[in-house]
Amino acid sequence: MKAEEAFFAEQDAKKSKDLEKVSGIIQDLRIYQIELEMQNDELFRAQAEARIARDEYFDLYHEAPVGYATIGEDGCILKANRFLIDLVNREAADLNGLHIFDLVHEEDIGEFRARFRAFYNRPEAKEISFRIDRDNAEVYVTLTGRVTQISDGAVSPKRCLLVAFTDITKLKKSEFELVLAAKVFDSSIEGIVITDGKGEIQRVNRAFSLVTGYEEREVQGKTPAILKSGHHDHSFYVDMWDQLSREGVWQGEVVNKRKNGETYVEWLSISAVSAIDGRVKHYIGIFSDITEKKLNTQQMQQLAYYDVLTGLPNRTLFYDRLKQSLVRAKRNLSALALLFIDLDNFKELNDSYGHAEGDLLLQGVASRLKQTVRASDTVSRLGGDEFTIILSDFQDPNVISLESSKVAEKILAILSKPFQLKEVSYQLSASIGIAIYPQDGEVISELIKHADSAMYQAKSMGKNTFHFFSQQMFKAQQERSELKADLNNAIAEGQFVLHYQPQICLSTNEVVGCEALIRWNHSKRGLLPPGFFIGIAEDMGMINRIGDWVLEQAISQLRRWHDQGIDTLKIAINLSVEQIRDSRLPGRISMLLDRYDVPPDKLELEITESAMLKDTLESSQALQLVKKLGVRISLDDFGTGYSSMTYVKHFPVDSLKIDRVFVRDIFDSIEDKSIVLASISLANNLSVNTIAEGVETREQLDFLKDSGCTHVQGFLISKPLPVEAITKFISNYPAEPNN
Ligand code: C2E
Ligand code: MG
Ligand code: MG
């Protein structure tokens, strides 16, 4: 038993030993398990870290501000990061497998090819700059690269290139801008000067040196004050700096001095360049030399606004000054006077002594006119012999009338002193018209028109005088100028007619002749008597044409009357001075008498005494010839001239026509009666006829007849009549009653 017990005891002991062993193993296994679990955790952690690291690499690769690419040995792109994809503006898929050359701008490809190869061979060829071929935009990059080996799962690793693209577009652009700015600075035709904030010159360009004569090194460190000419006062610069500090810019005209001492005018713009803190770092001055331009402008202005001959303001400047004076007068409620001065008979001097003398005279007149007025008054020459004066800023309208008449008198006096010209000493006079603002016109055109009208009034008053504007006279002048315009066409349009007034022989009581008196059948104003238009026609130089028409009309009428059996009748026609002066007159009369086959003694020419006075010699020569033709001549308006008696002695007249003013007052004025009686007695002594004009009453007629007057003409017998009426009148006379 003991053995058994021992055995069992041994077994038990063994068992418990085994148990001990098993639990030891279990213990170990537990430890092992714990260790494994620990190892597993570490693995997980490592995996997570690896994932994070990979993500980080990925972010870094794609989001880096640099383009990365892996390029195979054949030059094709194997891989590119996002930055590069965006930079070249292509799809990621397009980029894979694309040759690197295809990214390069065509203008840079040549150089790129040559240098790219070197990346594979020479490690020191590290960098190429080129433009990327990207639509419409110029993108500059720098490429750096390194050769490496990648296995990529293949058996033997491949050689490839890792490259980085850096975008340098901005840099390149500012580089360009700098180059450009430097070019502009140097080649600018405008002078440029750059100073620091204190105004000390740092840089100047070539144009600066050309204009000022100073080289850059001569002015560096100095201020632009070295160019001061002394032309501007202190306040000019104070204002300039004031504006510069307020607005940061200043522009204006500056007169400066060159190195050689010469002054010049520049147009200068200054700009202040400030730092972020607002302090001025630099001033940049840009200027151009406008000296010549200014000179040209001045010359142009002189030409455009001043009269070359006299140096006075011309018409343009006169208008301008008058406009300004009017504006001022309106604002200040003041008055101004406008004087129009026209030289009398200036044309005569020009015609007889030539234009050089005329010019000298005009210059003399200009300088004398300037002496008569205040410096503030404008004397201008409008052209020819027309001058104007503006007297302005008179507070009292009464004073201005007085003042302007004083000035006018002064002008007349100063101009009346002889002008010593080159060849002659010339005595001159002028006519002056005065219009006053506000009463004679409120606008420029009206004032000018009215001063002009007043001047014509002064002329018509016998010249060498002045006249203030009058509305009434202006109307008359206007009417006159309207008629003037219409008169031109009157002959062509057949608007003239002749009326005839019978002349009676007092001894036989027969109609022996009639006076042809012209009328103008005006389209708007009806039948106008000669007083309305003969003077105008004379002024316009068309009286000869009218006279020719009258001559032909009258002579052809004589022919018609002859043909009707009225063959004892004479026609008297009136001649103007111009006609008497015209040497063609005798020839023309003779031609017409021939053409219409009319006896010369049936034509009588009436010449006024005043015409004789004006033109003694020429008229007598022409009249002698006319007289030789057998044409009769009568002296019209006899008694109104001054030397009637003397003229009658020299002229081969056939009758004297006593003017109707004497006949009219024959019973009221002893003088008129004496003139009538003296005229009749003179005519009787010379054995020529007397025709009394304007006989309106039986008493006048009887008195004239008793006093020995041979003929009468007047309303008592008949008014002037149209041709049909006069023909009838003649045929019936004296059968029908006179009135
Ligand atoms: P005139 O030669 O002295 O002509 C006489 C003027 O007296 C005419 O005026 C006539 O109508 C007017 N008359 C005649 N009898 C009387 C009368 O009893 N009482 C009044 N109060 N007046 C009378 P008219 O026709 O107006 O002519 C004026 C002037 O025009 C003429 O004065 C003459 O110098 C000029 N004239 C007329 N026809 C012509 C012409 O064909 N050529 C030129 N150059 N002058 C002409
Ligand atoms: Mg007459
Ligand atoms: Mg008369």
GROMACS .gro file of N, CA, C and O and ligand atoms in nm, residues 498 501 515-519 529-531 533-534 538 543 546-547 549-550 573-577 579 606 608 636-637 657 659-660 664 693-696 700 713-716 718-720, ligand 1:
model
  222
  498LEU      N    1  -4.085  15.843 -11.636
  498LEU     CA    2  -4.070  15.989 -11.644
  498LEU      C    3  -4.209  16.052 -11.644
  498LEU      O    4  -4.300  16.005 -11.712
  501GLN      N    5  -4.372  16.789 -11.687
  501GLN     CA    6  -4.443  16.909 -11.642
  501GLN      C    7  -4.432  17.016 -11.751
  501GLN      O    8  -4.321  17.050 -11.795
  515GLU      N    9  -4.071  16.962 -11.870
  515GLU     CA   10  -3.953  16.911 -11.799
  515GLU      C   11  -3.978  16.765 -11.762
  515GLU      O   12  -4.082  16.731 -11.707
  516ALA      N   13  -3.882  16.683 -11.798
  516ALA     CA   14  -3.894  16.541 -11.764
  516ALA      C   15  -3.845  16.522 -11.621
  516ALA      O   16  -3.732  16.558 -11.588
  517LEU      N   17  -3.932  16.468 -11.536
  517LEU     CA   18  -3.896  16.448 -11.395
  517LEU      C   19  -3.912  16.299 -11.362
  517LEU      O   20  -4.018  16.240 -11.386
  518ILE      N   21  -3.807  16.245 -11.312
  518ILE     CA   22  -3.808  16.099 -11.292
  518ILE      C   23  -3.884  16.061 -11.165
  518ILE      O   24  -3.885  16.134 -11.067
  519ARG      N   25  -3.947  15.945 -11.167
  519ARG     CA   26  -4.011  15.884 -11.051
  519ARG      C   27  -3.973  15.737 -11.046
  519ARG      O   28  -3.952  15.674 -11.149
  529PRO      N   29  -4.074  16.026 -10.545
  529PRO     CA   30  -4.015  16.140 -10.615
  529PRO      C   31  -3.862  16.134 -10.609
  529PRO      O   32  -3.806  16.065 -10.522
  530PRO      N   33  -3.795  16.206 -10.696
  530PRO     CA   34  -3.648  16.195 -10.706
  530PRO      C   35  -3.574  16.231 -10.577
  530PRO      O   36  -3.465  16.181 -10.554
  531GLY      N   37  -3.634  16.317 -10.494
  531GLY     CA   38  -3.569  16.353 -10.368
  531GLY      C   39  -3.534  16.232 -10.284
  531GLY      O   40  -3.441  16.235 -10.205
  533PHE      N   41  -3.428  15.936 -10.399
  533PHE     CA   42  -3.328  15.839 -10.448
  533PHE      C   43  -3.215  15.897 -10.532
  533PHE      O   44  -3.114  15.829 -10.550
  534ILE      N   45  -3.230  16.021 -10.583
  534ILE     CA   46  -3.122  16.074 -10.668
  534ILE      C   47  -2.991  16.085 -10.589
  534ILE      O   48  -2.885  16.042 -10.636
  538GLU      N   49  -2.647  15.893 -10.656
  538GLU     CA   50  -2.521  15.966 -10.676
  538GLU      C   51  -2.412  15.905 -10.586
  538GLU      O   52  -2.301  15.879 -10.630
  543ILE      N   53  -2.563  15.706 -11.080
  543ILE     CA   54  -2.645  15.812 -11.136
  543ILE      C   55  -2.626  15.822 -11.289
  543ILE      O   56  -2.718  15.857 -11.362
  546ILE      N   57  -2.862  15.585 -11.450
  546ILE     CA   58  -2.999  15.638 -11.447
  546ILE      C   59  -3.013  15.752 -11.548
  546ILE      O   60  -3.109  15.761 -11.624
  547GLY      N   61  -2.909  15.837 -11.548
  547GLY     CA   62  -2.910  15.953 -11.640
  547GLY      C   63  -2.919  15.907 -11.785
  547GLY      O   64  -2.992  15.966 -11.865
  549TRP      N   65  -3.050  15.637 -11.891
  549TRP     CA   66  -3.187  15.586 -11.914
  549TRP      C   67  -3.282  15.704 -11.940
  549TRP      O   68  -3.362  15.701 -12.033
  550VAL      N   69  -3.267  15.811 -11.857
  550VAL     CA   70  -3.355  15.929 -11.872
  550VAL      C   71  -3.336  15.992 -12.010
  550VAL      O   72  -3.433  16.021 -12.080
  573ILE      N   73  -3.437  16.800 -11.959
  573ILE     CA   74  -3.405  16.694 -11.862
  573ILE      C   75  -3.298  16.746 -11.765
  573ILE      O   76  -3.221  16.835 -11.798
  574ASN      N   77  -3.300  16.688 -11.645
  574ASN     CA   78  -3.207  16.731 -11.540
  574ASN      C   79  -3.081  16.646 -11.540
  574ASN      O   80  -3.088  16.523 -11.550
  575LEU      N   81  -2.967  16.713 -11.531
  575LEU     CA   82  -2.839  16.638 -11.526
  575LEU      C   83  -2.775  16.652 -11.388
  575LEU      O   84  -2.782  16.758 -11.327
  576SER      N   85  -2.712  16.544 -11.345
  576SER     CA   86  -2.635  16.552 -11.219
  576SER      C   87  -2.491  16.590 -11.248
  576SER      O   88  -2.445  16.576 -11.361
  577VAL      N   89  -2.422  16.628 -11.143
  577VAL     CA   90  -2.281  16.667 -11.159
  577VAL      C   91  -2.202  16.557 -11.225
  577VAL      O   92  -2.121  16.581 -11.314
  579GLN      N   93  -2.284  16.338 -11.431
  579GLN     CA   94  -2.310  16.328 -11.575
  579GLN      C   95  -2.234  16.436 -11.651
  579GLN      O   96  -2.182  16.411 -11.759
  606GLU      N   97  -3.089  17.068 -11.814
  606GLU     CA   98  -3.094  17.155 -11.696
  606GLU      C   99  -2.977  17.122 -11.605
  606GLU      O  100  -2.960  17.007 -11.563
  608THR      N  101  -2.779  17.238 -11.255
  608THR     CA  102  -2.797  17.322 -11.137
  608THR      C  103  -2.673  17.408 -11.116
  608THR      O  104  -2.562  17.368 -11.153
  636ASP      N  105  -3.060  17.561 -11.383
  636ASP     CA  106  -3.171  17.526 -11.293
  636ASP      C  107  -3.147  17.589 -11.156
  636ASP      O  108  -3.033  17.619 -11.120
  637ASP      N  109  -3.251  17.602 -11.083
  637ASP     CA  110  -3.244  17.651 -10.944
  637ASP      C  111  -3.166  17.781 -10.936
  637ASP      O  112  -3.090  17.803 -10.841
  657LYS      N  113  -3.360  17.926 -11.496
  657LYS     CA  114  -3.481  17.883 -11.428
  657LYS      C  115  -3.480  17.940 -11.287
  657LYS      O  116  -3.393  17.903 -11.206
  659ASP      N  117  -3.555  17.969 -10.924
  659ASP     CA  118  -3.592  17.863 -10.830
  659ASP      C  119  -3.725  17.893 -10.763
  659ASP      O  120  -3.758  18.007 -10.734
  660ARG      N  121  -3.796  17.783 -10.733
  660ARG     CA  122  -3.932  17.803 -10.684
  660ARG      C  123  -3.938  17.862 -10.542
  660ARG      O  124  -4.039  17.917 -10.504
  664ARG      N  125  -4.211  18.139 -10.460
  664ARG     CA  126  -4.305  18.112 -10.353
  664ARG      C  127  -4.324  18.235 -10.262
  664ARG      O  128  -4.434  18.271 -10.225
  693GLU      N  129  -4.008  17.880 -11.194
  693GLU     CA  130  -4.055  17.748 -11.147
  693GLU      C  131  -4.152  17.766 -11.033
  693GLU      O  132  -4.148  17.866 -10.961
  694GLY      N  133  -4.232  17.665 -11.011
  694GLY     CA  134  -4.316  17.661 -10.890
  694GLY      C  135  -4.424  17.767 -10.887
  694GLY      O  136  -4.460  17.815 -10.779
  695VAL      N  137  -4.474  17.802 -11.001
  695VAL     CA  138  -4.582  17.903 -11.005
  695VAL      C  139  -4.712  17.833 -10.964
  695VAL      O  140  -4.757  17.740 -11.031
  696GLU      N  141  -4.769  17.879 -10.856
  696GLU     CA  142  -4.887  17.811 -10.804
  696GLU      C  143  -5.011  17.899 -10.809
  696GLU      O  144  -5.123  17.849 -10.795
  700GLN      N  145  -4.899  18.522 -10.885
  700GLN     CA  146  -4.757  18.501 -10.913
  700GLN      C  147  -4.734  18.512 -11.064
  700GLN      O  148  -4.641  18.578 -11.110
  713GLN      N  149  -4.365  17.766 -11.519
  713GLN     CA  150  -4.386  17.621 -11.500
  713GLN      C  151  -4.435  17.608 -11.355
  713GLN      O  152  -4.383  17.674 -11.266
  714GLY      N  153  -4.536  17.528 -11.333
  714GLY     CA  154  -4.582  17.515 -11.193
  714GLY      C  155  -4.718  17.451 -11.184
  714GLY      O  156  -4.784  17.425 -11.285
  715PHE      N  157  -4.757  17.425 -11.063
  715PHE     CA  158  -4.882  17.355 -11.039
  715PHE      C  159  -5.003  17.432 -11.092
  715PHE      O  160  -5.107  17.373 -11.120
  716LEU      N  161  -4.987  17.566 -11.102
  716LEU     CA  162  -5.097  17.645 -11.156
  716LEU      C  163  -5.131  17.597 -11.297
  716LEU      O  164  -5.249  17.587 -11.335
  718SER      N  165  -4.991  17.292 -11.444
  718SER     CA  166  -5.014  17.147 -11.428
  718SER      C  167  -4.906  17.088 -11.338
  718SER      O  168  -4.792  17.135 -11.337
  719LYS      N  169  -4.945  16.986 -11.269
  719LYS     CA  170  -4.843  16.908 -11.197
  719LYS      C  171  -4.770  16.823 -11.301
  719LYS      O  172  -4.819  16.807 -11.413
  720PRO      N  173  -4.655  16.767 -11.267
  720PRO     CA  174  -4.591  16.674 -11.360
  720PRO      C  175  -4.686  16.556 -11.385
  720PRO      O  176  -4.748  16.507 -11.293
  740C2E     P1  177  -3.609  17.057 -11.028
  740C2E     O1  178  -3.532  17.031 -11.152
  740C2E     O2  179  -3.599  17.192 -10.972
  740C2E     O3  180  -3.757  17.017 -11.059
  740C2E     C1  181  -3.866  17.085 -11.022
  740C2E     C2  182  -3.926  17.027 -10.901
  740C2E     O4  183  -4.025  17.117 -10.856
  740C2E     C3  184  -3.999  16.897 -10.931
  740C2E     O5  185  -3.990  16.818 -10.820
  740C2E     C4  186  -4.140  16.944 -10.950
  740C2E     O6  187  -4.235  16.841 -10.923
  740C2E     C5  188  -4.148  17.051 -10.846
  740C2E     N1  189  -4.253  17.150 -10.884
  740C2E     C6  190  -4.290  17.192 -11.005
  740C2E     N2  191  -4.388  17.284 -10.997
  740C2E     C7  192  -4.411  17.301 -10.864
  740C2E     C8  193  -4.501  17.383 -10.791
  740C2E     O7  194  -4.580  17.461 -10.845
  740C2E     N3  195  -4.495  17.378 -10.655
  740C2E     C9  196  -4.410  17.293 -10.591
  740C2E     N4  197  -4.413  17.290 -10.460
  740C2E     N5  198  -4.326  17.212 -10.657
  740C2E    C10  199  -4.325  17.217 -10.793
  740C2E     P2  200  -3.949  16.676 -10.830
  740C2E     O8  201  -4.009  16.609 -10.945
  740C2E     O9  202  -3.966  16.616 -10.697
  740C2E    O10  203  -3.797  16.681 -10.860
  740C2E    C11  204  -3.709  16.726 -10.768
  740C2E    C12  205  -3.573  16.742 -10.823
  740C2E    O11  206  -3.518  16.617 -10.861
  740C2E    C13  207  -3.567  16.821 -10.950
  740C2E    O12  208  -3.567  16.955 -10.918
  740C2E    C14  209  -3.437  16.777 -11.010
  740C2E    O13  210  -3.329  16.851 -10.959
  740C2E    C15  211  -3.427  16.639 -10.965
  740C2E     N6  212  -3.459  16.550 -11.075
  740C2E    C16  213  -3.581  16.520 -11.126
  740C2E     N7  214  -3.568  16.434 -11.227
  740C2E    C17  215  -3.437  16.411 -11.243
  740C2E    C18  216  -3.361  16.336 -11.335
  740C2E    O14  217  -3.412  16.269 -11.425
  740C2E     N8  218  -3.225  16.334 -11.319
  740C2E    C19  219  -3.167  16.408 -11.222
  740C2E     N9  220  -3.034  16.406 -11.216
  740C2E    N10  221  -3.235  16.483 -11.137
  740C2E    C20  222  -3.368  16.485 -11.147
   0.00000   0.00000   0.00000
